[in-house]
Every structure is written in C-alpha cells, then in structure tokens.
Amino acid sequence: MPKKGKKLTPAEVGALRAWIDQGLPWDPEIGFGPIPPQNLEPRSPEMPVAQHEANPVDRFMDVYFQRHHFMPPQSVDDRIFARRVYLDTIGLLPPADELKAFVASKKSDKRSALVRNLLSRDEAYAKNWLTFWNDLLRNDYRGTGYIDGGREQITQWLYSALVTNMPYDRFVTELICPNPASEGFSKGIVWRGFVNASQMPQMQAAQNVSQVFMGVNLKCASCHDSFINDWQLSDAYGLANVFSDQPLEIYRCDVPTGQQAATKFLFPQLGDLPATTNKQERLRALASVITGPKDGRLPRTMVNRLWAKFLGRGLVEPVDDMQQTAWDPELLDWLAQDLAAHGYDLKETMALILTSRAYQLPAVDSGEQQNTNYVFAGPDVRRMTAEQFRDALTSLTGVGYTAPDAQLQLDESVRQKFGPKLQAQWIWNEPGAAQDAEAGAIYLRKTVRIVAVPEEAAALVYCDNSFEMFVNGHKAGAGADYAKPFVVDLKPWLKPGDNLVAVQASNAPGNPPNPAGLLVYARIRAVSHGKERVMDFVSDRSWLVTDQQAAAWEQTGFATRDWTAASELGAFGIAPWKLPGDIIARQFAAKMGGGGVRAALVAADPLMVAMGRPNREQVVTTRASTATTLQALELTNGKTLATVLDKGAANLIQQNASGPKLVRSIYQEAVGRNPTQGELMLAEEVVGDTPTQAGVEDFLWAMTMLPEFQLIY
C-alpha cells in the first residue's frame, strides 16, 4: 500500500474502499483511509479549523459538487445559521440579545467563533447531547425494567462523560468493559422470565454494541442466519459469548442445536478474543479490539452519526448498516481519520462539520422517501427533537420543569460554582413545627435589597406541605408536593433597590402529628465591573410571619405591625426532611447550567411522547421524522401544552405593558426576527392593545405551530 501523502490511483482508491467496507483493518502506514484527490493531509491536532485556509470538508465537497455538476447556492444568513447551530450544539433557541449581537458583528470569523463558544458551554452541551446518547444507550429515568432492578441507569456516568468531553475511544471502552457507573448499557434488560434465546441479556448486549459502535444490525442473525445481510447466527453468538458468564449453546429459531458458540469478534481479521472463563478479560479484549487502531469501523460509524445528526442524512444510510456505500466515501474516510488523529475528540469533529460551507447551505426538503440516487444539495429540513421543542417552549413562556428526574452528582467545580454561600434554615411560625404543627396557612414576608439588575435570580423552595411565592406583589411560583424541590424564577420581578418576597405556606391536616416547614435558598447574581456580585438570601429568623390572613398582605405597602420573627427549626438536613448536602448546588446547576431544568433531565410527559421521544427499551439511533395523528391531537387538544401556554400567557402579560411590545418580544424569542407589518397587525388583533389572557394564549399557540418555529431550516 502507498505511503501517506502519495496520491492514489482510481484503482487503488476503489480497492482500498472495498477493503475497508468489508471491515478489514486500515493499513497504519496510510492512516485510516484513502488519501483524497487533493492529496489532503489530516489536520494537525494543534491546528483548529478556523486557522485552516479552507475547511477540509469543503475541499472534498468541491470535488463532489463538480462530479455531480451542482453549483451550491449562497450560505444561509446569520440569523438562520445561528438558530441552526444553537439547536444543534446546546439544544436551545438563541436568546434575542445574543442573536442580535451576533448578526450585528462585522468579524469575518464570527461563525467559527460562535461554534467554538457554543461547544465550550459544557453543561448546556451535555444536557442537549444526553438526548442523543440516552436514545442510543437505552438510558432513561423510569420505565420497564427499573422497578425490579433488571435495568440500571448510567445517567451520572454519561453526564460526566459529556461535560468533560471524554475521548470517544475511552467512552466506548468504559461502556464495553464497564465500571459500576456505566454497566447498565452492556447488561441489557433482564427480562422477567425467559422470552426467547434471541433476546437473552447477553445477546442484547451483543446487538447493542454492534449496532451503536459498529453500525451492524445483528437482530435478524440472533435467531438464524440473516435474511437481510451476510451475518450468520454464529457471528451473533460469538459476540454474545463475550458477555456471558458461561459458554452459550446456540439456539436456531429458539430451538437448541446442541452446539456451543465460539467466542469471536465480528471481524476476526482485527484480532482474536481469548476463550477464557474470565469475563472481565474477555470484555477488556473486546474493548481493545473495537477501539484499536486497526478498526476503522468505529470512527467511521461515529462521524456518520454526527453527519446525520447535523445534516439530516448520513454519508451512509441507513446509519445502522455501515456495509452500505457512502455517497462520498473519501469524505467519510477522511473524517474518521481526522477524528482518530485528534484523540477521538468529538467536539473537534463537530466543529469541523458545523463550520463547513456544506452545513451552512440552505436546507432542502428531501421528502419522506429514501432516494437511491441521492445527491447532496444541502442539509435536510429537520424537526426539533421533542426535548428541543419543550425547551423552546420554556424559553418562550418561562414555564419549565420545576425539578429534574435525573439526580446527578456534581463534580467539584460545579459544586463550587452553584453551592450555597449562606446557611438556609427551615422556618415556621412556631418552634416545634418540625415535629408537629397545626393545620392551616401561615404568611411570611422578607424585604430584600438588590444593588444591581441580576443576571441570575431563582429561589429553591421546599415546603411541607404547599406554598405560593410572590415578588413585589406578583405571583412568581407555587408548589404542592412536600417531597419535591421547586425552583422559582425571580428575575422577571426583581428590581434594583428594595424588593418584597412573600410566601403563603400551608400545612395539611395529619394524624399522627404532622410536621411543617419552609426552606428557601435564593441565588441572586449580577456582574458589575467584570466581577460577580452575590446577593443571595435564605429562609431564617429575619422573615416576618403571622397566621392571620389580611387583604393585600403580599403587597409592598402592607403594614406588618403585628407580625413576629419566624422560628428557625434547624438547617436543611434536619429530620424529618433530611435533605442531601449537595441539593442546593444540584438544583441550581440543573436550573441555570444551560437553560433551566432541561427536558432531557426529566421523564417523558405526554407532549414529549407525542413529539417522538422513545421509551428507550431498545436502542434508537434515528427518531421518526414524519408527523403523526398523536402529535396533531396533542398539539391541538393536549393538556400539557395547554397548561404551558396558559401559564406562559400570564407570565408574558405581567412583563409587557402593551400588545405591540409583547408581539415583537415573542417573535424575537420564537423565530429570531421582528414580525412583518402584516404579521404585526394580525397579531395585535388577536392580542389586543391591552393584552388579554385568552388573546396571548391563542397567539402563543399560533406561534408554536409555525413551521418556522418547529423546524430547523
């Protein structure tokens, strides 16, 4: 084979391509694939994309376009590019102020700088890409298998891997040869009883590993020799043997054959697996072979998944059948080579694709049918994921989730960033309330001084049993679950100077004795002269309390002559509540570390199910893109969406004094632009000069139904 840098002849390229497509090892002397026609070398690991004279992806695409006699159009404008790349990297709509600054910038490298900036937002990035990996790795927060312990979460491991940008080869190694935090993937689901041989946990592990990391579908070959490809029953059992505590007997169509399976890798040419009784040794050997330098299938499968994620269709389709021919094999091979050359840094490959002209072309509608004569002409029009759609609703309405279902432990840097600066106390109107308190409501007030307009302002609230919180007379939040934390957004209602925070806390009747308590930790931060200003406040004896309700008690002008100091019951870890020590940091990290409590961190609600979030009982590598009857019903009559829009309308009315101002604000947040004159006139008719609840709710629904809102162009 030729040395790196030597231009290959067409015959050599064809032979090498066929050689790789068979799963055979790539010659170390030429790297990981054929040298392209331009004699293009891999980028130096020290050289970022922005410093290259031309994005390497586009040098391949130039040749591809010439070959297909296609003249690519102009790139999309800044607004469309920004919206596209925000959703693809961190899963959120671009905030109106950030989008405005980006569009106004005259810097020539602003697009590559934006990509790097977004990829550096580690927590927001991790929360977006949890969706992608949860689908692939069958990870969720509740569902079939979790009740009886047969299925284990890998949420903490996965989130940490994404936040730290764990190299992909190590990521794969820790899933195949797992530690206790990552073993939930390869164990598969331990089904209740014996279903059939093709679905035993060891076979599921083989199916999952081959599908996710190698782009190989073994499901048909797990029952008999495959009818859809060349994989045989012995191949599936050979890989399943790696995950078994004892040698497996081969079952053909659920009938025992009397033959024992040999332990082997799908591509024996890449290396032998030891036929040892030591399972850990077999797993280490399998991980070593899959992530080793000879296995070109691992990086090719991964870069193909990234291309499909960002541009709507893989270089190879289907993405789980990497035996198929890529529509640009040289580009696929070079991207895989570049991923390996950069230490399997997925963010580097993402930056490479996202800064390419190919990614920035206008979106095209490829339709629902897969075309065998496909020619790339631009990214496909894509739908937001269910999680992105729900997070976009949160951005638009201010109505999100109150707490995550994924209980993540935090690394030290995150704990330091979001940890408490003050000691919060459980409080009530009587000192023994932690043991027994009278049923009924109490009313609490505290005046808080804010020295600058806050950039972050939220309160973590626990209340046994329920509460309503008001800020300067506006209802900011409520909760009615004593075991659940609620994170209340304070930012819309706070102003520089004195601010009144008032809480109505209620204790339900109980027998035996019923405890009662309220705990508040408010995180208030502003940046002044480049330094962070901390203005946190907590529940303690400085709050005033009464059990007598009076008119306008939550308003700023109310006199509290007969109110008394609240009783401190103890720190947040006291019985009977026993809150964990990192609960404050964990909740604020979830709320503020990348767009509030993100949809990826909660169990699926009816809206997300309707919008295509799978149950994750099986590996899902591609979500359905077509609309369904269930979606139509949920978007028109669903309670989940209706509740969000109802609460969102109330929020927006309180924040905007006039109809035109509100309409412009919603357009800027929803679709990143101002309304046209015709749109403005029509919207004002719906909303009214003085916005009404029903009018704003109808307008919000109309905006969220727009293709411009739901689709990624």
Short mmCIF file of C-alpha atoms in Angstrom, two decimals, residues 403 407 425-428 459-467 481-487 503 505 517-521 539 572 577 579-580 583-584 586-587:
data_model
loop_
_atom_site.label_atom_id
_atom_site.label_comp_id
_atom_site.label_asym_id
_atom_site.label_seq_id
_atom_site.Cartn_x
_atom_site.Cartn_y
_atom_site.Cartn_z
CA ALA A 403 -37.04 19.83 39.19
CA GLN A 407 -30.46 13.16 40.12
CA GLN A 425 -32.94 27.29 57.82
CA TRP A 426 -36.28 25.54 57.91
CA ILE A 427 -38.74 28.09 59.33
CA TRP A 428 -42.36 28.25 60.53
CA ALA A 459 -35.24 30.53 44.51
CA LEU A 460 -35.11 26.87 45.55
CA VAL A 461 -38.19 26.20 47.70
CA TYR A 462 -39.18 23.20 49.80
CA CYS A 463 -42.43 23.40 51.71
CA ASP A 464 -44.24 20.86 53.81
CA ASN A 465 -46.98 20.84 52.51
CA SER A 466 -47.59 23.60 49.89
CA PHE A 467 -46.71 27.22 49.07
CA ASP A 481 -45.55 18.42 46.91
CA TYR A 482 -43.67 18.42 50.21
CA ALA A 483 -41.11 15.87 48.98
CA LYS A 484 -40.23 17.78 45.83
CA PRO A 485 -38.00 20.83 45.31
CA PHE A 486 -39.37 23.74 43.30
CA VAL A 487 -37.13 26.28 41.55
CA VAL A 503 -44.85 33.35 50.85
CA ALA A 505 -47.17 28.31 53.30
CA GLY A 517 -41.63 23.76 57.47
CA LEU A 518 -40.50 26.13 54.73
CA LEU A 519 -36.98 26.29 53.31
CA VAL A 520 -35.87 28.92 50.77
CA TYR A 521 -32.49 29.48 49.16
CA SER A 539 -35.10 31.49 54.94
CA PHE A 572 -31.74 21.95 55.74
CA TRP A 577 -36.79 16.06 55.72
CA LEU A 579 -32.13 16.86 52.53
CA PRO A 580 -28.81 15.78 51.00
CA ILE A 583 -29.18 19.53 46.99
CA ILE A 584 -28.83 23.30 46.58
CA ARG A 586 -27.56 20.25 42.25
CA GLN A 587 -30.85 22.06 41.74
#
